[in-house]
GROMACS .gro file of N, CA and C in nm:
model
  300
    1LYS      N    1   0.386  -1.445   1.420
    1LYS     CA    2   0.381  -1.582   1.522
    1LYS      C    3   0.282  -1.520   1.650
    2ALA      N    4   0.297  -1.422   1.693
    2ALA     CA    5   0.250  -1.362   1.815
    2ALA      C    6   0.125  -1.365   1.818
    3PHE      N    7   0.061  -1.363   1.690
    3PHE     CA    8  -0.103  -1.362   1.663
    3PHE      C    9  -0.148  -1.507   1.628
    4GLY      N   10  -0.057  -1.625   1.645
    4GLY     CA   11  -0.109  -1.741   1.605
    4GLY      C   12  -0.086  -1.769   1.419
    5LEU      N   13  -0.020  -1.686   1.360
    5LEU     CA   14  -0.006  -1.736   1.244
    5LEU      C   15   0.105  -1.782   1.215
    6ASP      N   16   0.104  -1.912   1.161
    6ASP     CA   17   0.204  -1.989   1.129
    6ASP      C   18   0.243  -1.993   0.983
    7ASP      N   19   0.177  -1.962   0.882
    7ASP     CA   20   0.190  -1.918   0.741
    7ASP      C   21   0.314  -1.812   0.742
    8PRO      N   22   0.417  -1.843   0.687
    8PRO     CA   23   0.501  -1.747   0.640
    8PRO      C   24   0.442  -1.661   0.547
    9MET      N   25   0.395  -1.676   0.469
    9MET     CA   26   0.308  -1.578   0.376
    9MET      C   27   0.245  -1.465   0.442
   10LEU      N   28   0.153  -1.523   0.536
   10LEU     CA   29   0.064  -1.429   0.630
   10LEU      C   30   0.157  -1.341   0.731
   11GLN      N   31   0.238  -1.401   0.784
   11GLN     CA   32   0.343  -1.328   0.876
   11GLN      C   33   0.417  -1.222   0.798
   12THR      N   34   0.434  -1.251   0.655
   12THR     CA   35   0.509  -1.119   0.614
   12THR      C   36   0.389  -1.030   0.555
   13ALA      N   37   0.266  -1.047   0.506
   13ALA     CA   38   0.170  -0.986   0.491
   13ALA      C   39   0.127  -0.881   0.599
   14CYS      N   40   0.112  -0.941   0.717
   14CYS     CA   41   0.101  -0.865   0.845
   14CYS      C   42   0.215  -0.808   0.860
   15ALA      N   43   0.331  -0.821   0.857
   15ALA     CA   44   0.454  -0.731   0.892
   15ALA      C   45   0.446  -0.617   0.821
   16TYR      N   46   0.412  -0.604   0.693
   16TYR     CA   47   0.444  -0.493   0.615
   16TYR      C   48   0.328  -0.422   0.582
   17HIS      N   49   0.208  -0.453   0.635
   17HIS     CA   50   0.067  -0.400   0.604
   17HIS      C   51   0.054  -0.267   0.590
   18THR      N   52   0.114  -0.181   0.706
   18THR     CA   53   0.148  -0.068   0.745
   18THR      C   54   0.248   0.020   0.660
   19THR      N   55   0.354  -0.050   0.621
   19THR     CA   56   0.440   0.038   0.526
   19THR      C   57   0.441  -0.016   0.370
   20GLY      N   58   0.469  -0.142   0.371
   20GLY     CA   59   0.476  -0.185   0.211
   20GLY      C   60   0.632  -0.208   0.242
   21ALA      N   61   0.692  -0.296   0.124
   21ALA     CA   62   0.802  -0.332   0.106
   21ALA      C   63   0.857  -0.372  -0.006
   22PRO      N   64   0.940  -0.352  -0.080
   22PRO     CA   65   0.992  -0.415  -0.187
   22PRO      C   66   0.953  -0.551  -0.233
   23ASP      N   67   0.935  -0.594  -0.366
   23ASP     CA   68   0.893  -0.711  -0.384
   23ASP      C   69   0.784  -0.782  -0.294
   24MET      N   70   0.667  -0.695  -0.264
   24MET     CA   71   0.570  -0.762  -0.224
   24MET      C   72   0.496  -0.836  -0.302
   25ASN      N   73   0.422  -0.947  -0.273
   25ASN     CA   74   0.359  -1.026  -0.354
   25ASN      C   75   0.184  -0.983  -0.355
   26THR      N   76   0.129  -1.060  -0.418
   26THR     CA   77  -0.018  -1.015  -0.437
   26THR      C   78  -0.081  -1.000  -0.282
   27LEU      N   79  -0.049  -1.136  -0.204
   27LEU     CA   80  -0.137  -1.111  -0.084
   27LEU      C   81  -0.089  -1.001   0.013
   28ASP      N   82   0.052  -0.954  -0.010
   28ASP     CA   83   0.103  -0.851   0.065
   28ASP      C   84   0.008  -0.716   0.042
   29LYS      N   85   0.015  -0.732  -0.092
   29LYS     CA   86  -0.053  -0.563  -0.124
   29LYS      C   87  -0.206  -0.574  -0.112
   30ILE      N   88  -0.286  -0.705  -0.130
   30ILE     CA   89  -0.397  -0.700  -0.076
   30ILE      C   90  -0.423  -0.675   0.080
   31VAL      N   91  -0.349  -0.696   0.163
   31VAL     CA   92  -0.353  -0.709   0.290
   31VAL      C   93  -0.340  -0.557   0.314
   32MET      N   94  -0.214  -0.463   0.281
   32MET     CA   95  -0.181  -0.348   0.274
   32MET      C   96  -0.293  -0.263   0.248
   33LEU      N   97  -0.338  -0.293   0.122
   33LEU     CA   98  -0.435  -0.190   0.067
   33LEU      C   99  -0.577  -0.218   0.156
   34GLY      N  100  -0.600  -0.355   0.171
   34GLY     CA  101  -0.723  -0.353   0.238
   34GLY      C  102  -0.748  -0.269   0.367
   35ASP      N  103  -0.635  -0.254   0.445
   35ASP     CA  104  -0.620  -0.197   0.589
   35ASP      C  105  -0.652  -0.052   0.551
   36LEU      N  106  -0.593  -0.004   0.439
   36LEU     CA  107  -0.591   0.144   0.411
   36LEU      C  108  -0.725   0.177   0.380
   37ILE      N  109  -0.814   0.104   0.297
   37ILE     CA  110  -0.954   0.147   0.243
   37ILE      C  111  -1.045   0.075   0.304
   38GLU      N  112  -1.055   0.006   0.409
   38GLU     CA  113  -1.151  -0.067   0.486
   38GLU      C  114  -1.252   0.059   0.514
   39PRO      N  115  -1.377   0.022   0.545
   39PRO     CA  116  -1.504   0.084   0.562
   39PRO      C  117  -1.494   0.208   0.616
   40SER      N  118  -1.422   0.210   0.758
   40SER     CA  119  -1.420   0.292   0.853
   40SER      C  120  -1.342   0.403   0.814
   41ARG      N  121  -1.210   0.417   0.670
   41ARG     CA  122  -1.151   0.529   0.662
   41ARG      C  123  -1.239   0.619   0.585
   42THR      N  124  -1.208   0.738   0.594
   42THR     CA  125  -1.267   0.843   0.554
   42THR      C  126  -1.200   0.975   0.506
   43PHE      N  127  -1.059   0.955   0.476
   43PHE     CA  128  -0.961   1.052   0.421
   43PHE      C  129  -0.997   1.086   0.266
   44ASP      N  130  -0.981   1.222   0.257
   44ASP     CA  131  -0.990   1.244   0.117
   44ASP      C  132  -0.909   1.183   0.028
   45GLY      N  133  -0.993   1.117  -0.073
   45GLY     CA  134  -0.928   1.028  -0.177
   45GLY      C  135  -0.946   0.880  -0.162
   46VAL      N  136  -1.005   0.845  -0.054
   46VAL     CA  137  -1.040   0.695  -0.033
   46VAL      C  138  -1.096   0.648  -0.123
   47GLU      N  139  -1.224   0.699  -0.166
   47GLU     CA  140  -1.331   0.647  -0.255
   47GLU      C  141  -1.280   0.655  -0.374
   48ALA      N  142  -1.169   0.723  -0.447
   48ALA     CA  143  -1.099   0.685  -0.572
   48ALA      C  144  -1.014   0.570  -0.558
   49LEU      N  145  -0.935   0.569  -0.439
   49LEU     CA  146  -0.872   0.452  -0.408
   49LEU      C  147  -0.927   0.315  -0.407
   50ARG      N  148  -1.044   0.306  -0.353
   50ARG     CA  149  -1.124   0.205  -0.359
   50ARG      C  150  -1.173   0.141  -0.488
   51GLU      N  151  -1.218   0.284  -0.563
   51GLU     CA  152  -1.217   0.237  -0.725
   51GLU      C  153  -1.119   0.173  -0.797
   52ILE      N  154  -0.992   0.221  -0.787
   52ILE     CA  155  -0.883   0.190  -0.840
   52ILE      C  156  -0.871   0.046  -0.788
   53ALA      N  157  -0.872   0.052  -0.682
   53ALA     CA  158  -0.830  -0.118  -0.616
   53ALA      C  159  -0.929  -0.220  -0.687
   54HIS      N  160  -1.034  -0.232  -0.734
   54HIS     CA  161  -1.122  -0.265  -0.804
   54HIS      C  162  -1.062  -0.274  -0.946
   55GLN      N  163  -0.991  -0.185  -1.004
   55GLN     CA  164  -0.948  -0.192  -1.132
   55GLN      C  165  -0.808  -0.277  -1.175
   56ASP      N  166  -0.706  -0.230  -1.072
   56ASP     CA  167  -0.577  -0.266  -1.110
   56ASP      C  168  -0.489  -0.240  -0.947
   57LEU      N  169  -0.456  -0.360  -0.885
   57LEU     CA  170  -0.402  -0.379  -0.770
   57LEU      C  171  -0.285  -0.275  -0.738
   58ASP      N  172  -0.178  -0.319  -0.850
   58ASP     CA  173  -0.080  -0.223  -0.860
   58ASP      C  174  -0.066  -0.078  -0.832
   59SER      N  175  -0.159  -0.025  -0.952
   59SER     CA  176  -0.190   0.102  -0.957
   59SER      C  177  -0.252   0.168  -0.837
   60ALA      N  178  -0.331   0.078  -0.753
   60ALA     CA  179  -0.377   0.121  -0.631
   60ALA      C  180  -0.272   0.141  -0.531
   61VAL      N  181  -0.211   0.036  -0.510
   61VAL     CA  182  -0.086   0.049  -0.406
   61VAL      C  183  -0.001   0.161  -0.428
   62LEU      N  184   0.033   0.188  -0.571
   62LEU     CA  185   0.130   0.302  -0.616
   62LEU      C  186   0.053   0.453  -0.576
   63MET      N  187  -0.096   0.429  -0.566
   63MET     CA  188  -0.134   0.577  -0.544
   63MET      C  189  -0.159   0.546  -0.371
   64SER      N  190  -0.183   0.445  -0.308
   64SER     CA  191  -0.200   0.444  -0.133
   64SER      C  192  -0.074   0.498  -0.113
   65LEU      N  193   0.071   0.445  -0.173
   65LEU     CA  194   0.209   0.523  -0.122
   65LEU      C  195   0.200   0.634  -0.137
   66ASP      N  196   0.173   0.706  -0.252
   66ASP     CA  197   0.177   0.829  -0.310
   66ASP      C  198   0.099   0.926  -0.185
   67TYR      N  199  -0.021   0.859  -0.139
   67TYR     CA  200  -0.087   0.939  -0.024
   67TYR      C  201  -0.002   0.935   0.095
   68THR      N  202   0.019   0.819   0.137
   68THR     CA  203   0.103   0.790   0.262
   68THR      C  204   0.201   0.863   0.290
   69ILE      N  205   0.307   0.866   0.184
   69ILE     CA  206   0.434   0.962   0.181
   69ILE      C  207   0.375   1.109   0.178
   70SER      N  208   0.303   1.145   0.083
   70SER     CA  209   0.260   1.296   0.096
   70SER      C  210   0.207   1.328   0.246
   71TYR      N  211   0.142   1.250   0.289
   71TYR     CA  212   0.086   1.264   0.452
   71TYR      C  213   0.203   1.288   0.525
   72LEU      N  214   0.283   1.212   0.524
   72LEU     CA  215   0.412   1.194   0.634
   72LEU      C  216   0.486   1.306   0.619
   73ILE      N  217   0.497   1.357   0.473
   73ILE     CA  218   0.572   1.486   0.446
   73ILE      C  219   0.491   1.613   0.513
   74ARG      N  220   0.368   1.598   0.481
   74ARG     CA  221   0.309   1.725   0.531
   74ARG      C  222   0.320   1.748   0.658
   75ARG      N  223   0.323   1.622   0.758
   75ARG     CA  224   0.356   1.617   0.888
   75ARG      C  225   0.482   1.639   0.950
   76GLN      N  226   0.571   1.661   0.846
   76GLN     CA  227   0.719   1.648   0.895
   76GLN      C  228   0.767   1.517   0.958
   77ARG      N  229   0.689   1.411   0.926
   77ARG     CA  230   0.731   1.289   0.995
   77ARG      C  231   0.847   1.180   0.932
   78ILE      N  232   0.891   1.131   0.983
   78ILE     CA  233   1.031   1.020   0.923
   78ILE      C  234   0.951   0.912   0.844
   79ILE      N  235   1.009   0.895   0.730
   79ILE     CA  236   0.955   0.821   0.650
   79ILE      C  237   1.030   0.696   0.616
   80ASP      N  238   1.001   0.567   0.644
   80ASP     CA  239   1.058   0.464   0.646
   80ASP      C  240   1.105   0.449   0.503
   81PRO      N  241   1.183   0.396   0.460
   81PRO     CA  242   1.239   0.392   0.333
   81PRO      C  243   1.159   0.275   0.273
   82ARG      N  244   1.125   0.201   0.312
   82ARG     CA  245   1.060   0.049   0.245
   82ARG      C  246   0.954   0.099   0.160
   83PRO      N  247   0.834   0.189   0.192
   83PRO     CA  248   0.752   0.237   0.091
   83PRO      C  249   0.807   0.296  -0.038
   84VAL      N  250   0.893   0.393   0.015
   84VAL     CA  251   0.975   0.451  -0.100
   84VAL      C  252   1.019   0.363  -0.214
   85PHE      N  253   1.111   0.261  -0.171
   85PHE     CA  254   1.160   0.168  -0.255
   85PHE      C  255   1.039   0.079  -0.315
   86LEU      N  256   0.934   0.047  -0.261
   86LEU     CA  257   0.851  -0.005  -0.321
   86LEU      C  258   0.759   0.090  -0.406
   87ARG      N  259   0.767   0.228  -0.422
   87ARG     CA  260   0.700   0.292  -0.492
   87ARG      C  261   0.830   0.303  -0.613
   88ASN      N  262   0.924   0.309  -0.564
   88ASN     CA  263   1.009   0.339  -0.713
   88ASN      C  264   0.997   0.198  -0.787
   89GLN      N  265   1.000   0.096  -0.722
   89GLN     CA  266   0.985  -0.056  -0.779
   89GLN      C  267   0.894  -0.027  -0.883
   90LEU      N  268   0.757  -0.009  -0.821
   90LEU     CA  269   0.636  -0.002  -0.898
   90LEU      C  270   0.646   0.079  -1.035
   91ILE      N  271   0.699   0.187  -0.996
   91ILE     CA  272   0.713   0.284  -1.137
   91ILE      C  273   0.829   0.233  -1.220
   92GLY      N  274   0.928   0.159  -1.184
   92GLY     CA  275   1.001   0.132  -1.251
   92GLY      C  276   0.970   0.010  -1.333
   93ALA      N  277   0.851  -0.074  -1.280
   93ALA     CA  278   0.795  -0.163  -1.370
   93ALA      C  279   0.679  -0.124  -1.450
   94GLY      N  280   0.684   0.018  -1.467
   94GLY     CA  281   0.553   0.069  -1.542
   94GLY      C  282   0.440   0.095  -1.505
   95VAL      N  283   0.442   0.080  -1.357
   95VAL     CA  284   0.295   0.091  -1.290
   95VAL      C  285   0.277   0.225  -1.289
   96HIS      N  286   0.134   0.273  -1.322
   96HIS     CA  287   0.098   0.430  -1.313
   96HIS      C  288  -0.084   0.424  -1.300
   97TYR      N  289  -0.109   0.574  -1.241
   97TYR     CA  290  -0.238   0.560  -1.223
   97TYR      C  291  -0.311   0.525  -1.346
   98PRO      N  292  -0.445   0.467  -1.353
   98PRO     CA  293  -0.507   0.457  -1.454
   98PRO      C  294  -0.573   0.589  -1.552
   99SER      N  295  -0.594   0.573  -1.653
   99SER     CA  296  -0.630   0.684  -1.728
   99SER      C  297  -0.768   0.732  -1.690
  100GLU      N  298  -0.783   0.854  -1.700
  100GLU     CA  299  -0.939   0.913  -1.626
  100GLU      C  300  -1.040   0.907  -1.735
   0.00000   0.00000   0.00000
């Protein structure tokens, strides 16, 4: 609401775009992934993530969560439990990386 967004779906998508959360809808996932793979991002693996995003949204979200969680672990940072729950939910639903 602070940014003039009155639509609850947009509010939720914006609220969780950096962490993710269980039960994300398609819009939530697109906003989260779009922020991570936008053109100015240059981290190792972003090109592969961009390619997968064009093939399978859930697989790309899973890969983005794995990247983010690994990044936080390497830097000994606290990890919000919501992306871990989302990752487990996706894996439990049979989501996996596309075959190479």
